[in-house]
Amino acid sequence: MTAATLMVQGTTSDAGKSVLVAGLCRCYSRRGVKVAPFKPQNMALNSAVTADGGEIGRAQAVQAQACGLAPTVDMNPVLLKPNSDRGAQVIIQGRAVGNMDADAYQAYKRIARAAVLESHARLGASFDRIVVEGAGSPAEINLREHDIANMGFAEAVDCPVILIADIDRGGVFAHLVGTLALLAPSERARVVGFVINRFRGDLALLQPGLDWLERETDKPVLGVLPYRHGLHLEAEDAVAVRQSDKPSDALRVIVPRLPRISNHTDLDPLRLHPQVDLRYVLAGEVPPPADLIILPGSKSVRSDLDWLRREGWEPVIARHLRYGGRLIGICGGFQMLGTRILDPLGLEGDPGEGAGLGLLDLETRLAPEKILANVCGRLRLEDAAVTGYEIHAGLTSGPALEHPAVLLNDVRGERPDGAVSEDGRILGTYLHGLFESPDAVSALLRWAGLAVRETPDYRAVREAALERLADTIEQHLDLGRIERILCGAAPGSRSEAP
């Protein structure tokens, strides 16, 4: 029997699609339904390593956790990782197939579409429900031809669509009605109802607008989800530059907001730590004084390093280290710490090489075969246990590696990773998820100068967020109507029995 499929599309990017899909997955899972998440095509630089050794979008890995599953490549068969304004690395069912510009990818979409439908069919044979996340907005009329991310997929598998809009942005009714107006008649009929997200205030004041929307469109409002303060789930791609106020004695951490920053979710545990004041420094801003600077991952290391230099970070880092500050580089940020970065095949831009920051005696050569691995091991600081994952195309060598930062265990056995400078002030590693293990976070924060009182268990925080999200959806969404739609009731009209 093929799984019933429900798709969530948004009027805009960041309307709440990822969060709604995660919440619906947890609701179904709590009811004992075999459910899986799915995103046909994802454009994101936050990714995860799957149980079957591939790479998918980070949001789908969180949605898999909501289902109580280990993520697989079929949950996100097409992942696009932008490495320039016009091109991206294309990943099909977990494996990179090359870099393509927009024209080349349009020509490739026939192959991508086949992978999408194949992966969906495999999931459909193993689960009772599939909750699908669209990408961006279905009303991008310039992208409608050969679409596999939104209505093109929904039409191919003949599934109903829920349309979600973010009222906190303003213009929610225009977003919903305008989106419907730009859809083809068959696509418009496929929309079975609306969800309004991030509502603050008295619902009675919104009700006249909801009544008008239902009369105007002849489609039901399936729920109004309230704004949930402090609800944290890892972002698909957007960087959350704001955080709650922290005490005056908090550890000051700054992070350059690189143009091609990747896997910035690595830093979420620090943003949530009650004793850490983490700030992203945007282009044009003067980096404030800090106890710790972190160079994050990057999908285009040489280009982002050029940006760092143009923004004046090199003297900032030198002064920071001279006065006793600490510096961490993760993945691409680790590569930046070395003396040279070589990309002879042009995997991340034009072929060539460039000088690194010269803070660690090592160099990196980019290679076509990407290293993908879920790993665990020990942070050499305090011998603290650590788990995480590797996603990188760089092969790094040099004398600095004789003083590794981490000792990892995986199918290849125990092996060193990263490096620590001779003066102990600089640490580099390929390990993503470095800050998710409480013991490792505490050790790193003490190394950076913080008297750590207590470190939250980030995985428990994420699990609690999924439970809270499911509670909110159970309370504010008409799940009964949605289930009747999935089970074959007449979809979408206001006349449908509640």
Short mmCIF file of C-alpha atoms in Angstrom, two decimals:
data_model
loop_
_atom_site.label_atom_id
_atom_site.label_comp_id
_atom_site.label_asym_id
_atom_site.label_seq_id
_atom_site.Cartn_x
_atom_site.Cartn_y
_atom_site.Cartn_z
CA MET A 1 0.00 0.00 0.00
CA THR A 2 1.33 3.45 -0.92
CA ALA A 3 1.57 6.04 1.84
CA ALA A 4 -0.86 8.95 1.91
CA THR A 5 1.10 12.10 1.06
CA LEU A 6 0.43 15.61 2.34
CA MET A 7 2.46 18.60 1.11
CA VAL A 8 3.12 21.87 2.95
CA GLN A 9 3.92 24.85 0.72
CA GLY A 10 4.58 28.42 1.82
CA THR A 11 3.69 31.84 0.46
CA THR A 12 7.31 32.90 1.07
CA SER A 13 10.61 31.49 2.19
CA ASP A 14 10.79 31.10 5.99
CA ALA A 15 6.99 31.06 6.30
CA GLY A 16 7.25 28.07 8.63
CA LYS A 17 7.15 25.11 6.25
CA SER A 18 10.04 23.24 7.89
CA VAL A 19 8.64 23.73 11.37
CA LEU A 20 5.09 22.72 10.41
CA VAL A 21 6.34 19.56 8.70
CA ALA A 22 8.43 18.66 11.75
CA GLY A 23 5.46 19.26 14.04
CA LEU A 24 3.07 17.20 11.91
CA CYS A 25 5.63 14.39 11.79
CA ARG A 26 5.87 14.37 15.60
CA CYS A 27 2.06 14.45 15.93
CA TYR A 28 1.71 11.42 13.68
CA SER A 29 4.58 9.63 15.39
CA ARG A 30 3.03 10.16 18.82
CA ARG A 31 -0.15 8.54 17.51
CA GLY A 32 1.74 5.47 16.38
CA VAL A 33 1.54 6.27 12.64
CA LYS A 34 4.51 5.28 10.49
CA VAL A 35 5.45 8.66 9.05
CA ALA A 36 8.41 10.03 7.10
CA PRO A 37 9.42 13.54 6.01
CA PHE A 38 10.24 14.42 2.42
CA LYS A 39 11.57 17.44 0.58
CA PRO A 40 11.91 16.92 -3.18
CA GLN A 41 14.40 19.73 -3.77
CA ASN A 42 16.21 21.75 -1.15
CA MET A 43 18.55 24.71 -1.65
CA ALA A 44 20.51 25.06 1.58
CA LEU A 45 24.02 25.18 3.00
CA ASN A 46 23.02 23.49 6.26
CA SER A 47 23.27 19.75 5.72
CA ALA A 48 23.52 16.47 7.59
CA VAL A 49 25.02 13.03 7.06
CA THR A 50 22.46 10.24 6.78
CA ALA A 51 22.48 6.77 8.23
CA ASP A 52 23.13 5.43 4.71
CA GLY A 53 26.18 7.66 4.25
CA GLY A 54 24.77 10.45 2.10
CA GLU A 55 24.07 14.15 2.50
CA ILE A 56 20.69 15.85 2.89
CA GLY A 57 19.34 19.15 4.15
CA ARG A 58 19.66 19.72 7.89
CA ALA A 59 15.94 20.45 8.25
CA GLN A 60 15.05 16.99 6.93
CA ALA A 61 17.36 15.40 9.52
CA VAL A 62 15.46 17.25 12.26
CA GLN A 63 12.15 16.17 10.71
CA ALA A 64 13.41 12.58 10.72
CA GLN A 65 14.13 12.96 14.44
CA ALA A 66 10.54 14.16 14.85
CA CYS A 67 9.44 10.85 13.31
CA GLY A 68 11.78 8.85 15.53
CA LEU A 69 13.84 7.84 12.48
CA ALA A 70 17.43 7.96 11.37
CA PRO A 71 17.59 10.22 8.28
CA THR A 72 18.06 8.66 4.83
CA VAL A 73 18.92 10.14 1.45
CA ASP A 74 15.39 9.45 0.16
CA MET A 75 14.03 12.11 2.54
CA ASN A 76 15.72 14.84 0.46
CA PRO A 77 16.72 13.41 -2.94
CA VAL A 78 17.86 16.74 -4.46
CA LEU A 79 20.05 19.13 -2.47
CA LEU A 80 21.49 22.27 -4.07
CA LYS A 81 24.39 23.92 -2.22
CA PRO A 82 25.10 27.38 -3.69
CA ASN A 83 28.80 28.16 -4.12
CA SER A 84 28.38 31.37 -6.15
CA ASP A 85 25.61 33.78 -7.15
CA ARG A 86 24.94 31.74 -10.29
CA GLY A 87 25.95 28.17 -9.49
CA ALA A 88 25.57 25.38 -6.97
CA GLN A 89 26.82 21.93 -6.16
CA VAL A 90 24.10 19.44 -7.10
CA ILE A 91 23.60 16.47 -4.78
CA ILE A 92 21.35 13.64 -5.97
CA GLN A 93 20.21 11.02 -3.45
CA GLY A 94 23.04 11.94 -1.11
CA ARG A 95 25.94 12.15 -3.58
CA ALA A 96 27.42 15.18 -5.32
CA VAL A 97 27.19 14.92 -9.10
CA GLY A 98 28.90 18.22 -9.92
CA ASN A 99 28.60 21.99 -10.03
CA MET A 100 25.98 23.54 -12.32
CA ASP A 101 24.78 27.01 -13.22
CA ALA A 102 21.06 27.68 -13.54
CA ASP A 103 20.89 26.81 -17.24
CA ALA A 104 22.76 23.54 -16.79
CA TYR A 105 20.55 22.54 -13.89
CA GLN A 106 17.38 23.28 -15.88
CA ALA A 107 18.64 20.84 -18.51
CA TYR A 108 19.47 18.32 -15.76
CA LYS A 109 16.03 18.50 -14.12
CA ARG A 110 14.73 15.49 -16.03
CA ILE A 111 17.25 13.33 -14.16
CA ALA A 112 16.58 15.12 -10.89
CA ARG A 113 12.83 14.59 -11.29
CA ALA A 114 13.33 10.85 -11.80
CA ALA A 115 15.37 10.69 -8.57
CA VAL A 116 12.66 12.63 -6.70
CA LEU A 117 9.88 10.31 -7.82
CA GLU A 118 11.99 7.22 -7.18
CA SER A 119 12.78 8.31 -3.62
CA HIS A 120 9.17 9.21 -2.92
CA ALA A 121 8.02 5.81 -4.18
CA ARG A 122 10.51 4.04 -1.92
CA LEU A 123 9.29 5.93 1.12
CA GLY A 124 5.69 5.33 0.06
CA ALA A 125 6.25 1.58 0.14
CA SER A 126 7.55 1.68 3.72
CA PHE A 127 5.39 4.26 5.51
CA ASP A 128 1.73 5.08 6.10
CA ARG A 129 2.13 8.87 5.82
CA ILE A 130 4.61 11.15 4.06
CA VAL A 131 4.67 14.83 5.00
CA VAL A 132 6.31 16.85 2.24
CA GLU A 133 7.95 20.27 2.49
CA GLY A 134 7.91 22.56 -0.52
CA ALA A 135 10.63 25.08 -1.32
CA GLY A 136 10.28 28.84 -1.35
CA SER A 137 6.91 29.71 -2.88
CA PRO A 138 4.80 27.89 -5.50
CA ALA A 139 3.96 31.26 -7.08
CA GLU A 140 7.40 31.79 -8.63
CA ILE A 141 5.99 31.81 -12.14
CA ASN A 142 9.43 32.04 -13.75
CA LEU A 143 10.32 28.66 -12.20
CA ARG A 144 7.08 26.83 -12.98
CA GLU A 145 8.37 24.99 -16.05
CA HIS A 146 9.85 21.60 -15.05
CA ASP A 147 9.14 22.37 -11.37
CA ILE A 148 9.97 19.53 -8.99
CA ALA A 149 9.96 21.48 -5.72
CA ASN A 150 6.35 22.61 -5.32
CA MET A 151 3.25 22.15 -7.48
CA GLY A 152 5.13 20.23 -10.13
CA PHE A 153 5.80 17.54 -7.56
CA ALA A 154 2.30 17.72 -6.04
CA GLU A 155 0.74 17.24 -9.48
CA ALA A 156 3.09 14.36 -10.29
CA VAL A 157 2.13 12.38 -7.16
CA ASP A 158 -1.44 13.77 -6.93
CA CYS A 159 -1.29 14.96 -3.33
CA PRO A 160 -3.19 17.69 -1.44
CA VAL A 161 -1.39 20.89 -0.44
CA ILE A 162 -1.60 23.05 2.68
CA LEU A 163 -0.50 26.65 2.18
CA ILE A 164 1.19 28.34 5.16
CA ALA A 165 1.83 32.07 5.59
CA ASP A 166 3.68 34.07 8.26
CA ILE A 167 1.45 36.79 9.74
CA ASP A 168 4.37 38.24 11.70
CA ARG A 169 5.78 39.56 8.40
CA GLY A 170 2.58 41.48 7.64
CA GLY A 171 0.37 41.19 4.56
CA VAL A 172 -0.75 37.65 5.31
CA PHE A 173 -4.06 37.85 3.40
CA ALA A 174 -2.36 39.36 0.36
CA HIS A 175 0.25 36.61 0.49
CA LEU A 176 -2.38 33.85 0.55
CA VAL A 177 -4.80 35.29 -2.01
CA GLY A 178 -1.98 36.49 -4.27
CA THR A 179 -0.35 33.07 -4.22
CA LEU A 180 -3.60 31.38 -5.20
CA ALA A 181 -4.14 33.90 -7.98
CA LEU A 182 -0.78 33.04 -9.56
CA LEU A 183 -1.43 29.29 -9.58
CA ALA A 184 -2.88 27.37 -12.50
CA PRO A 185 -6.51 26.24 -11.98
CA SER A 186 -5.49 22.62 -11.33
CA GLU A 187 -2.87 23.76 -8.83
CA ARG A 188 -5.33 26.09 -7.09
CA ALA A 189 -7.79 23.23 -6.69
CA ARG A 190 -5.05 21.16 -5.06
CA VAL A 191 -4.76 23.61 -2.12
CA VAL A 192 -7.00 22.16 0.59
CA GLY A 193 -6.60 24.88 3.21
CA PHE A 194 -4.50 27.52 4.89
CA VAL A 195 -2.39 27.71 8.01
CA ILE A 196 -1.50 31.10 9.46
CA ASN A 197 1.75 31.04 11.39
CA ARG A 198 3.35 33.15 14.17
CA PHE A 199 0.22 34.97 15.32
CA ARG A 200 0.44 37.27 18.34
CA GLY A 201 -2.57 38.79 20.07
CA ASP A 202 -6.31 38.22 20.39
CA LEU A 203 -7.66 35.72 17.86
CA ALA A 204 -11.06 37.42 17.98
CA LEU A 205 -9.52 40.46 16.29
CA LEU A 206 -8.24 38.25 13.45
CA GLN A 207 -11.50 36.32 12.98
CA PRO A 208 -13.16 38.79 10.54
CA GLY A 209 -10.13 38.44 8.27
CA LEU A 210 -10.30 34.64 8.48
CA ASP A 211 -14.00 34.69 7.62
CA TRP A 212 -13.32 36.94 4.61
CA LEU A 213 -10.47 34.67 3.45
CA GLU A 214 -12.70 31.60 3.54
CA ARG A 215 -15.51 33.38 1.68
CA GLU A 216 -13.13 34.83 -0.92
CA THR A 217 -11.30 31.58 -1.67
CA ASP A 218 -13.82 28.89 -0.69
CA LYS A 219 -11.01 27.19 1.22
CA PRO A 220 -10.82 26.60 4.99
CA VAL A 221 -8.38 28.04 7.47
CA LEU A 222 -7.08 24.84 9.05
CA GLY A 223 -5.46 26.62 11.97
CA VAL A 224 -3.75 29.69 13.37
CA LEU A 225 -0.48 28.82 15.08
CA PRO A 226 0.63 31.23 17.81
CA TYR A 227 4.05 32.81 18.01
CA ARG A 228 6.04 30.52 20.31
CA HIS A 229 8.78 32.44 22.10
CA GLY A 230 11.92 30.46 22.77
CA LEU A 231 10.97 27.61 20.43
CA HIS A 232 14.21 26.51 18.82
CA LEU A 233 14.52 24.21 15.83
CA GLU A 234 17.53 24.30 13.52
CA ALA A 235 17.11 26.62 10.57
CA GLU A 236 17.11 25.29 7.02
CA ASP A 237 19.35 28.11 5.85
CA ALA A 238 18.57 31.50 7.43
CA VAL A 239 21.01 32.73 10.06
CA ALA A 240 19.36 33.88 13.29
CA VAL A 241 21.48 36.92 14.13
CA ARG A 242 19.48 37.89 17.21
CA GLN A 243 19.45 36.17 20.58
CA SER A 244 18.04 36.86 24.02
CA ASP A 245 19.91 39.13 26.41
CA LYS A 246 22.76 37.46 28.28
CA PRO A 247 24.38 38.38 31.60
CA SER A 248 27.25 40.87 31.70
CA ASP A 249 29.72 38.14 32.67
CA ALA A 250 28.80 35.92 29.70
CA LEU A 251 31.55 34.64 27.41
CA ARG A 252 31.68 36.96 24.39
CA VAL A 253 31.74 34.97 21.13
CA ILE A 254 31.74 36.56 17.67
CA VAL A 255 31.30 34.86 14.31
CA PRO A 256 31.78 36.48 10.87
CA ARG A 257 28.62 36.04 8.85
CA LEU A 258 30.39 34.68 5.75
CA PRO A 259 28.63 35.12 2.38
CA ARG A 260 28.69 31.32 1.84
CA ILE A 261 28.43 30.27 5.48
CA SER A 262 27.49 26.59 5.82
CA ASN A 263 26.29 24.45 8.70
CA HIS A 264 25.95 27.48 10.95
CA THR A 265 23.61 25.27 13.01
CA ASP A 266 26.89 24.11 14.60
CA LEU A 267 26.66 27.29 16.68
CA ASP A 268 23.06 26.92 17.88
CA PRO A 269 24.07 25.22 21.14
CA LEU A 270 26.23 28.23 21.97
CA ARG A 271 23.44 30.68 21.12
CA LEU A 272 21.21 28.81 23.57
CA HIS A 273 23.83 28.53 26.33
CA PRO A 274 22.83 30.81 29.25
CA GLN A 275 26.44 31.92 29.82
CA VAL A 276 27.38 32.63 26.19
CA ASP A 277 26.73 35.86 24.29
CA LEU A 278 27.19 34.81 20.66
CA ARG A 279 26.92 37.44 17.94
CA TYR A 280 27.17 37.21 14.17
CA VAL A 281 29.11 40.12 12.67
CA LEU A 282 27.60 41.21 9.38
CA ALA A 283 29.29 42.86 6.40
CA GLY A 284 30.25 46.44 7.19
CA GLU A 285 30.06 45.99 10.97
CA VAL A 286 33.08 46.50 13.20
CA PRO A 287 33.82 43.28 15.12
CA PRO A 288 33.31 43.96 18.84
CA PRO A 289 35.76 42.78 21.53
CA ALA A 290 35.44 39.06 22.22
CA ASP A 291 36.82 36.21 24.27
CA LEU A 292 36.38 33.72 21.42
CA ILE A 293 36.22 34.08 17.64
CA ILE A 294 34.76 31.22 15.61
CA LEU A 295 35.35 30.86 11.86
CA PRO A 296 32.41 28.72 10.68
CA GLY A 297 32.00 26.38 7.74
CA SER A 298 31.96 27.72 4.19
CA LYS A 299 30.83 26.39 0.82
CA SER A 300 33.37 28.61 -0.96
CA VAL A 301 36.39 28.87 1.30
CA ARG A 302 38.75 30.96 -0.86
CA SER A 303 35.99 33.40 -1.76
CA ASP A 304 34.86 33.75 1.85
CA LEU A 305 38.46 34.19 2.99
CA ASP A 306 38.82 37.04 0.48
CA TRP A 307 35.68 38.56 1.99
CA LEU A 308 37.16 38.25 5.49
CA ARG A 309 40.22 40.16 4.37
CA ARG A 310 38.18 42.87 2.67
CA GLU A 311 36.14 43.26 5.84
CA GLY A 312 39.31 43.76 7.89
CA TRP A 313 39.17 40.57 9.93
CA GLU A 314 42.84 39.61 9.55
CA PRO A 315 44.20 42.37 11.85
CA VAL A 316 41.22 41.86 14.17
CA ILE A 317 42.14 38.19 14.60
CA ALA A 318 45.84 39.00 15.07
CA ARG A 319 45.06 41.55 17.78
CA HIS A 320 42.58 39.17 19.42
CA LEU A 321 45.22 36.42 19.68
CA ARG A 322 47.93 38.84 20.80
CA TYR A 323 45.83 39.78 23.83
CA GLY A 324 45.08 36.19 24.82
CA GLY A 325 41.83 35.50 22.96
CA ARG A 326 40.90 32.08 21.63
CA LEU A 327 40.10 31.10 18.02
CA ILE A 328 38.21 28.09 16.64
CA GLY A 329 37.89 27.13 12.97
CA ILE A 330 35.29 24.54 11.92
CA CYS A 331 35.55 22.74 8.56
CA GLY A 332 35.99 25.58 6.03
CA GLY A 333 37.01 27.81 8.92
CA PHE A 334 39.66 25.23 9.84
CA GLN A 335 40.98 25.29 6.28
CA MET A 336 41.25 29.08 6.45
CA LEU A 337 43.62 28.79 9.43
CA GLY A 338 46.30 27.08 7.30
CA THR A 339 48.92 28.46 4.94
CA ARG A 340 47.34 27.56 1.59
CA ILE A 341 44.07 26.40 0.06
CA LEU A 342 44.34 24.68 -3.33
CA ASP A 343 41.39 24.04 -5.63
CA PRO A 344 42.97 22.84 -8.90
CA LEU A 345 39.69 21.45 -10.26
CA GLY A 346 37.57 24.49 -9.46
CA LEU A 347 35.24 22.60 -7.09
CA GLU A 348 34.32 25.78 -5.21
CA GLY A 349 34.80 28.43 -7.88
CA ASP A 350 37.49 29.19 -10.40
CA PRO A 351 40.45 26.76 -10.37
CA GLY A 352 43.43 28.08 -8.46
CA GLU A 353 44.90 28.50 -5.01
CA GLY A 354 45.21 31.14 -2.36
CA ALA A 355 47.00 31.97 0.86
CA GLY A 356 45.33 31.08 4.13
CA LEU A 357 45.60 33.05 7.36
CA GLY A 358 48.88 31.25 8.15
CA LEU A 359 47.96 30.56 11.78
CA LEU A 360 48.45 26.78 11.56
CA ASP A 361 51.18 25.01 9.58
CA LEU A 362 48.97 23.03 7.21
CA GLU A 363 47.48 23.26 3.74
CA THR A 364 44.29 21.95 2.15
CA ARG A 365 43.73 20.56 -1.33
CA LEU A 366 40.11 20.17 -2.47
CA ALA A 367 39.29 16.81 -4.04
CA PRO A 368 36.21 15.58 -5.95
CA GLU A 369 35.31 12.83 -3.49
CA LYS A 370 33.51 14.31 -0.49
CA ILE A 371 34.08 12.80 2.97
CA LEU A 372 30.74 12.04 4.65
CA ALA A 373 30.71 10.35 8.05
CA ASN A 374 28.89 10.28 11.37
CA VAL A 375 31.57 10.03 14.05
CA CYS A 376 32.20 10.03 17.77
CA GLY A 377 35.38 10.36 19.80
CA ARG A 378 37.19 12.45 22.37
CA LEU A 379 38.06 16.10 22.44
CA ARG A 380 41.65 16.19 23.66
CA LEU A 381 40.77 19.12 25.92
CA GLU A 382 39.88 17.35 29.19
CA ASP A 383 39.38 14.07 27.26
CA ALA A 384 35.72 15.06 26.78
CA ALA A 385 33.36 12.81 24.80
CA VAL A 386 32.15 14.28 21.52
CA THR A 387 29.92 13.20 18.63
CA GLY A 388 29.25 14.84 15.28
CA TYR A 389 29.66 14.45 11.56
CA GLU A 390 32.07 15.27 8.73
CA ILE A 391 31.09 16.87 5.41
CA HIS A 392 34.08 18.15 3.46
CA ALA A 393 35.95 17.83 0.19
CA GLY A 394 39.28 19.04 1.55
CA LEU A 395 42.32 16.87 2.21
CA THR A 396 44.46 18.64 4.80
CA SER A 397 48.12 17.92 5.52
CA GLY A 398 50.99 19.50 7.42
CA PRO A 399 53.01 19.49 10.64
CA ALA A 400 50.22 21.14 12.66
CA LEU A 401 48.22 17.91 12.45
CA GLU A 402 50.74 16.30 14.81
CA HIS A 403 48.82 18.06 17.60
CA PRO A 404 45.22 17.01 16.83
CA ALA A 405 42.19 18.60 18.43
CA VAL A 406 40.04 15.46 18.41
CA LEU A 407 40.51 11.69 18.32
CA LEU A 408 37.66 10.17 16.34
CA ASN A 409 36.23 6.67 16.08
CA ASP A 410 34.31 5.42 13.06
CA VAL A 411 34.41 2.53 10.59
CA ARG A 412 38.02 3.48 9.82
CA GLY A 413 39.04 3.07 13.46
CA GLU A 414 40.51 5.72 15.77
CA ARG A 415 42.11 8.60 13.92
CA PRO A 416 43.18 12.18 14.68
CA ASP A 417 41.28 15.20 13.45
CA GLY A 418 42.12 18.87 13.35
CA ALA A 419 44.91 20.69 15.11
CA VAL A 420 45.74 22.83 18.14
CA SER A 421 48.40 25.53 17.91
CA GLU A 422 51.58 25.23 19.97
CA ASP A 423 50.50 28.08 22.27
CA GLY A 424 47.11 26.43 22.78
CA ARG A 425 45.08 29.45 21.65
CA ILE A 426 43.88 28.17 18.25
CA LEU A 427 41.83 25.04 17.59
CA GLY A 428 40.72 23.76 14.20
CA THR A 429 38.59 20.74 13.34
CA TYR A 430 36.49 19.20 10.57
CA LEU A 431 33.94 18.04 13.16
CA HIS A 432 30.46 19.51 12.73
CA GLY A 433 28.24 19.18 15.79
CA LEU A 434 31.21 20.01 17.98
CA PHE A 435 29.04 21.91 20.46
CA GLU A 436 26.20 19.40 20.77
CA SER A 437 27.93 17.23 23.40
CA PRO A 438 27.61 18.87 26.85
CA ASP A 439 30.99 17.66 28.13
CA ALA A 440 32.78 18.90 25.02
CA VAL A 441 31.02 22.29 25.15
CA SER A 442 31.94 22.74 28.80
CA ALA A 443 35.57 21.87 28.09
CA LEU A 444 35.76 24.30 25.16
CA LEU A 445 34.13 27.11 27.14
CA ARG A 446 36.53 26.61 30.04
CA TRP A 447 39.41 26.67 27.53
CA ALA A 448 38.03 30.00 26.29
CA GLY A 449 37.98 31.41 29.82
CA LEU A 450 34.45 30.82 31.14
CA ALA A 451 33.71 29.50 34.63
CA VAL A 452 31.05 27.07 33.42
CA ARG A 453 28.15 26.51 35.81
CA GLU A 454 25.96 24.19 33.73
CA THR A 455 25.75 23.30 30.06
CA PRO A 456 22.32 22.38 28.66
CA ASP A 457 21.99 19.07 26.83
CA TYR A 458 21.34 20.41 23.34
CA ARG A 459 19.80 17.18 22.08
CA ALA A 460 17.33 17.23 24.98
CA VAL A 461 16.54 20.88 24.14
CA ARG A 462 15.79 19.93 20.53
CA GLU A 463 13.63 17.00 21.63
CA ALA A 464 11.69 19.22 24.03
CA ALA A 465 11.16 21.73 21.23
CA LEU A 466 9.65 19.03 19.00
CA GLU A 467 7.29 17.98 21.78
CA ARG A 468 6.26 21.58 22.44
CA LEU A 469 5.72 22.13 18.72
CA ALA A 470 3.52 19.03 18.47
CA ASP A 471 1.51 20.17 21.49
CA THR A 472 0.92 23.53 19.78
CA ILE A 473 -0.19 21.89 16.53
CA GLU A 474 -2.51 19.48 18.36
CA GLN A 475 -4.15 22.45 20.07
CA HIS A 476 -4.39 24.93 17.19
CA LEU A 477 -4.60 22.89 13.96
CA ASP A 478 -7.60 20.92 12.73
CA LEU A 479 -5.82 17.60 12.43
CA GLY A 480 -9.10 15.73 12.09
CA ARG A 481 -10.00 17.61 8.92
CA ILE A 482 -6.52 17.11 7.53
CA GLU A 483 -6.75 13.38 8.17
CA ARG A 484 -10.13 13.17 6.46
CA ILE A 485 -8.64 14.93 3.44
CA LEU A 486 -5.80 12.42 3.34
CA CYS A 487 -8.22 9.53 3.66
CA GLY A 488 -10.26 10.69 0.66
CA ALA A 489 -12.86 13.17 1.90
CA ALA A 490 -13.70 15.99 -0.49
CA PRO A 491 -10.72 18.31 -0.03
CA GLY A 492 -10.61 22.00 0.56
CA SER A 493 -14.13 23.39 0.49
CA ARG A 494 -15.75 25.21 3.40
CA SER A 495 -18.80 23.00 3.09
CA GLU A 496 -16.84 19.96 4.24
CA ALA A 497 -18.15 18.72 7.57
CA PRO A 498 -15.88 19.74 10.45
#
